[in-house]
């Protein structure tokens, strides 16, 4: 894959640097390194002695990141791995804890722009959608093999698509005649399934279904809560976790995960004081999240839906007293 395919502007870059505040001598993790845009900026800010571990399950992204980050030499370690396995990665590297962790969730612009990856409803390509090409199941496998009810459930749950049942019904009917193996085939089926009146306004009619299948194929929402909890465990006191989301489902998971770790007490509100012994481990620094500036949205329209959430690991002293 050509390097230009992974050349893109990292979203909320200035905000990430401001909240992460990388320092020389610190160790940072980019759990979704992509083409290396955020990673390079973190390495620049933490010069001369800051180190970065970059994870990505997409080998094409790692190849691009390796080229882009080569000038930083031994300050960079790149690992092909899903971020759910961050504890094992750091353990193998002999790193017990780090100063900051960044997650930039969802599909990247380069992945969307490469037809062969099958992520985009705008391009003709195989119905793939795997972020890691070594994964067993593609979107085509789900579309051609799942039962109608299960397929409708995925489209409704992950795509928040009001026409999920009708789309699933049309898919099942069409696949009885021939397998659905390309993005354009699926787009046409979705257009047939959604009534014309509902297609005249709003986003592309296939947008929600494609998002739902991508999330299902890559188990994006399944692994996120545990990945966030593990990441917080791996932070040094005062270390920060930053998460960039692009849709309401993943943003809700991040917001609720941070909230539970910041306020873990399960005692009834009527209790005069906490007796459950659950102490906060995080301080939420951006309760409402951080949106991109108007200038960034104008320069990069795909950043419009991005939201950054930040939390800080509490010190043992603060944690022991239950304070924030």
GROMACS .gro file of N, CA and C in nm, residues 221-300:
model
  240
  221UNK      N    1  -1.689  -0.205   1.988
  221UNK     CA    2  -1.753  -0.168   2.114
  221UNK      C    3  -1.742  -0.279   2.219
  222UNK      N    4  -1.725  -0.401   2.175
  222UNK     CA    5  -1.712  -0.513   2.269
  222UNK      C    6  -1.588  -0.499   2.356
  223UNK      N    7  -1.476  -0.460   2.295
  223UNK     CA    8  -1.348  -0.459   2.367
  223UNK      C    9  -1.321  -0.326   2.435
  224UNK      N   10  -1.396  -0.221   2.399
  224UNK     CA   11  -1.361  -0.087   2.448
  224UNK      C   12  -1.369  -0.070   2.600
  225UNK      N   13  -1.476  -0.111   2.668
  225UNK     CA   14  -1.481  -0.089   2.814
  225UNK      C   15  -1.364  -0.152   2.888
  226UNK      N   16  -1.332  -0.277   2.854
  226UNK     CA   17  -1.220  -0.344   2.922
  226UNK      C   18  -1.087  -0.280   2.884
  227UNK      N   19  -1.073  -0.238   2.760
  227UNK     CA   20  -0.949  -0.173   2.718
  227UNK      C   21  -0.926  -0.044   2.795
  228UNK      N   22  -1.031   0.033   2.818
  228UNK     CA   23  -1.019   0.157   2.894
  228UNK      C   24  -0.982   0.129   3.039
  229UNK      N   25  -1.047   0.030   3.099
  229UNK     CA   26  -1.015  -0.004   3.239
  229UNK      C   27  -0.870  -0.046   3.253
  230UNK      N   28  -0.824  -0.131   3.161
  230UNK     CA   29  -0.686  -0.177   3.165
  230UNK      C   30  -0.588  -0.060   3.147
  231UNK      N   31  -0.623   0.031   3.057
  231UNK     CA   32  -0.535   0.145   3.031
  231UNK      C   33  -0.519   0.230   3.157
  232UNK      N   34  -0.627   0.252   3.228
  232UNK     CA   35  -0.620   0.331   3.352
  232UNK      C   36  -0.531   0.261   3.454
  233UNK      N   37  -0.540   0.130   3.463
  233UNK     CA   38  -0.454   0.053   3.554
  233UNK      C   39  -0.306   0.073   3.521
  234UNK      N   40  -0.276   0.097   3.394
  234UNK     CA   41  -0.137   0.106   3.349
  234UNK      C   42  -0.080   0.248   3.355
  235UNK      N   43  -0.161   0.344   3.400
  235UNK     CA   44  -0.114   0.481   3.413
  235UNK      C   45  -0.042   0.503   3.546
  236UNK      N   46   0.062   0.584   3.542
  236UNK     CA   47   0.124   0.631   3.664
  236UNK      C   48   0.032   0.734   3.730
  237UNK      N   49   0.042   0.755   3.861
  237UNK     CA   50  -0.036   0.861   3.924
  237UNK      C   51  -0.007   0.995   3.856
  238UNK      N   52  -0.112   1.068   3.824
  238UNK     CA   53  -0.096   1.192   3.751
  238UNK      C   54  -0.095   1.174   3.600
  239UNK      N   55  -0.086   1.049   3.554
  239UNK     CA   56  -0.090   1.021   3.410
  239UNK      C   57  -0.229   1.043   3.355
  240UNK      N   58  -0.237   1.068   3.227
  240UNK     CA   59  -0.365   1.101   3.165
  240UNK      C   60  -0.402   1.004   3.053
  241UNK      N   61  -0.532   0.977   3.045
  241UNK     CA   62  -0.587   0.896   2.937
  241UNK      C   63  -0.675   0.986   2.852
  242UNK      N   64  -0.650   0.984   2.721
  242UNK     CA   65  -0.723   1.067   2.625
  242UNK      C   66  -0.790   0.975   2.523
  243UNK      N   67  -0.918   1.000   2.495
  243UNK     CA   68  -0.991   0.918   2.399
  243UNK      C   69  -1.065   1.008   2.301
  244UNK      N   70  -1.040   0.987   2.172
  244UNK     CA   71  -1.113   1.059   2.067
  244UNK      C   72  -1.217   0.964   2.009
  245UNK      N   73  -1.343   1.005   2.014
  245UNK     CA   74  -1.452   0.924   1.960
  245UNK      C   75  -1.513   0.994   1.839
  246UNK      N   76  -1.589   0.916   1.760
  246UNK     CA   77  -1.649   0.973   1.639
  246UNK      C   78  -1.798   0.945   1.626
  247UNK      N   79  -1.856   0.875   1.720
  247UNK     CA   80  -2.001   0.857   1.717
  247UNK      C   81  -2.052   0.835   1.859
  248UNK      N   82  -2.182   0.850   1.876
  248UNK     CA   83  -2.242   0.854   2.010
  248UNK      C   84  -2.225   0.724   2.087
  249UNK      N   85  -2.223   0.609   2.018
  249UNK     CA   86  -2.215   0.482   2.089
  249UNK      C   87  -2.082   0.468   2.162
  250UNK      N   88  -1.971   0.493   2.093
  250UNK     CA   89  -1.841   0.481   2.159
  250UNK      C   90  -1.819   0.594   2.258
  251UNK      N   91  -1.869   0.715   2.226
  251UNK     CA   92  -1.854   0.827   2.319
  251UNK      C   93  -1.926   0.798   2.451
  252UNK      N   94  -2.043   0.736   2.443
  252UNK     CA   95  -2.118   0.702   2.564
  252UNK      C   96  -2.041   0.601   2.649
  253UNK      N   97  -1.978   0.504   2.583
  253UNK     CA   98  -1.899   0.406   2.657
  253UNK      C   99  -1.784   0.474   2.730
  254UNK      N  100  -1.714   0.564   2.662
  254UNK     CA  101  -1.601   0.634   2.724
  254UNK      C  102  -1.649   0.720   2.840
  255UNK      N  103  -1.754   0.797   2.818
  255UNK     CA  104  -1.807   0.885   2.923
  255UNK      C  105  -1.849   0.805   3.046
  256UNK      N  106  -1.921   0.696   3.025
  256UNK     CA  107  -1.967   0.615   3.138
  256UNK      C  108  -1.852   0.542   3.207
  257UNK      N  109  -1.753   0.497   3.130
  257UNK     CA  110  -1.637   0.430   3.190
  257UNK      C  111  -1.560   0.526   3.280
  258UNK      N  112  -1.535   0.647   3.230
  258UNK     CA  113  -1.466   0.748   3.311
  258UNK      C  114  -1.547   0.782   3.435
  259UNK      N  115  -1.677   0.796   3.418
  259UNK     CA  116  -1.763   0.834   3.531
  259UNK      C  117  -1.759   0.727   3.640
  260UNK      N  118  -1.765   0.600   3.600
  260UNK     CA  119  -1.762   0.492   3.700
  260UNK      C  120  -1.629   0.489   3.775
  261UNK      N  121  -1.520   0.514   3.704
  261UNK     CA  122  -1.389   0.511   3.769
  261UNK      C  123  -1.365   0.636   3.855
  262UNK      N  124  -1.435   0.744   3.822
  262UNK     CA  125  -1.423   0.866   3.902
  262UNK      C  126  -1.518   0.866   4.022
  263UNK      N  127  -1.629   0.792   4.009
  263UNK     CA  128  -1.728   0.786   4.117
  263UNK      C  129  -1.777   0.643   4.133
  264UNK      N  130  -1.693   0.554   4.188
  264UNK     CA  131  -1.727   0.412   4.193
  264UNK      C  132  -1.817   0.372   4.310
  265UNK      N  133  -1.844   0.464   4.400
  265UNK     CA  134  -1.925   0.431   4.518
  265UNK      C  135  -2.062   0.378   4.477
  266UNK      N  136  -2.102   0.264   4.537
  266UNK     CA  137  -2.231   0.203   4.506
  266UNK      C  138  -2.327   0.211   4.624
  267UNK      N  139  -2.294   0.292   4.725
  267UNK     CA  140  -2.382   0.308   4.840
  267UNK      C  141  -2.507   0.386   4.800
  268UNK      N  142  -2.622   0.354   4.859
  268UNK     CA  143  -2.744   0.429   4.829
  268UNK      C  144  -2.728   0.576   4.865
  269UNK      N  145  -2.792   0.665   4.790
  269UNK     CA  146  -2.782   0.809   4.817
  269UNK      C  147  -2.824   0.847   4.959
  270UNK      N  148  -2.907   0.762   5.021
  270UNK     CA  149  -2.956   0.794   5.156
  270UNK      C  150  -2.848   0.772   5.264
  271UNK      N  151  -2.739   0.700   5.228
  271UNK     CA  152  -2.633   0.676   5.327
  271UNK      C  153  -2.561   0.807   5.358
  272UNK      N  154  -2.536   0.836   5.486
  272UNK     CA  155  -2.466   0.961   5.521
  272UNK      C  156  -2.322   0.962   5.474
  273UNK      N  157  -2.259   0.844   5.461
  273UNK     CA  158  -2.123   0.837   5.411
  273UNK      C  159  -2.099   0.702   5.344
  274UNK      N  160  -1.995   0.698   5.262
  274UNK     CA  161  -1.965   0.577   5.187
  274UNK      C  162  -1.914   0.466   5.280
  275UNK      N  163  -1.972   0.347   5.266
  275UNK     CA  164  -1.924   0.233   5.343
  275UNK      C  165  -1.884   0.116   5.253
  276UNK      N  166  -1.897   0.136   5.120
  276UNK     CA  167  -1.867   0.025   5.028
  276UNK      C  168  -1.717   0.009   5.004
  277UNK      N  169  -1.640   0.112   5.038
  277UNK     CA  170  -1.495   0.103   5.024
  277UNK      C  171  -1.443   0.127   4.884
  278UNK      N  172  -1.532   0.157   4.788
  278UNK     CA  173  -1.489   0.184   4.651
  278UNK      C  174  -1.434   0.326   4.640
  279UNK      N  175  -1.309   0.339   4.601
  279UNK     CA  176  -1.244   0.470   4.593
  279UNK      C  177  -1.222   0.511   4.448
  280UNK      N  178  -1.234   0.640   4.420
  280UNK     CA  179  -1.211   0.686   4.282
  280UNK      C  180  -1.066   0.668   4.241
  281UNK      N  181  -1.045   0.636   4.115
  281UNK     CA  182  -0.910   0.623   4.061
  281UNK      C  183  -0.882   0.726   3.952
  282UNK      N  184  -0.987   0.798   3.910
  282UNK     CA  185  -0.972   0.897   3.804
  282UNK      C  186  -1.032   1.031   3.845
  283UNK      N  187  -0.981   1.136   3.785
  283UNK     CA  188  -1.045   1.267   3.788
  283UNK      C  189  -1.080   1.302   3.644
  284UNK      N  190  -1.206   1.323   3.614
  284UNK     CA  191  -1.247   1.359   3.479
  284UNK      C  192  -1.216   1.506   3.456
  285UNK      N  193  -1.138   1.535   3.353
  285UNK     CA  194  -1.094   1.672   3.326
  285UNK      C  195  -1.180   1.743   3.222
  286UNK      N  196  -1.254   1.667   3.143
  286UNK     CA  197  -1.337   1.727   3.037
  286UNK      C  198  -1.477   1.667   3.046
  287UNK      N  199  -1.558   1.707   3.143
  287UNK     CA  200  -1.690   1.644   3.162
  287UNK      C  201  -1.778   1.644   3.038
  288UNK      N  202  -1.774   1.752   2.960
  288UNK     CA  203  -1.857   1.759   2.840
  288UNK      C  204  -1.787   1.720   2.714
  289UNK      N  205  -1.659   1.684   2.724
  289UNK     CA  206  -1.581   1.652   2.605
  289UNK      C  207  -1.534   1.778   2.535
  290UNK      N  208  -1.439   1.762   2.444
  290UNK     CA  209  -1.381   1.872   2.368
  290UNK      C  210  -1.408   1.848   2.220
  291UNK      N  211  -1.471   1.945   2.154
  291UNK     CA  212  -1.501   1.935   2.012
  291UNK      C  213  -1.395   2.008   1.931
  292UNK      N  214  -1.378   1.972   1.804
  292UNK     CA  215  -1.281   2.044   1.720
  292UNK      C  216  -1.324   2.187   1.696
  293UNK      N  217  -1.228   2.273   1.671
  293UNK     CA  218  -1.257   2.414   1.644
  293UNK      C  219  -1.323   2.427   1.506
  294UNK      N  220  -1.387   2.541   1.487
  294UNK     CA  221  -1.448   2.568   1.356
  294UNK      C  222  -1.342   2.567   1.246
  295UNK      N  223  -1.225   2.617   1.280
  295UNK     CA  224  -1.116   2.620   1.182
  295UNK      C  225  -1.077   2.478   1.141
  296UNK      N  226  -1.066   2.387   1.238
  296UNK     CA  227  -1.029   2.250   1.204
  296UNK      C  228  -1.136   2.182   1.120
  297UNK      N  229  -1.261   2.204   1.155
  297UNK     CA  230  -1.370   2.143   1.078
  297UNK      C  231  -1.368   2.192   0.934
  298UNK      N  232  -1.337   2.320   0.915
  298UNK     CA  233  -1.330   2.374   0.779
  298UNK      C  234  -1.216   2.311   0.700
  299UNK      N  235  -1.104   2.286   0.769
  299UNK     CA  236  -0.988   2.227   0.702
  299UNK      C  237  -1.005   2.076   0.683
  300UNK      N  238  -1.074   2.012   0.776
  300UNK     CA  239  -1.091   1.867   0.771
  300UNK      C  240  -1.234   1.833   0.811
   0.00000   0.00000   0.00000
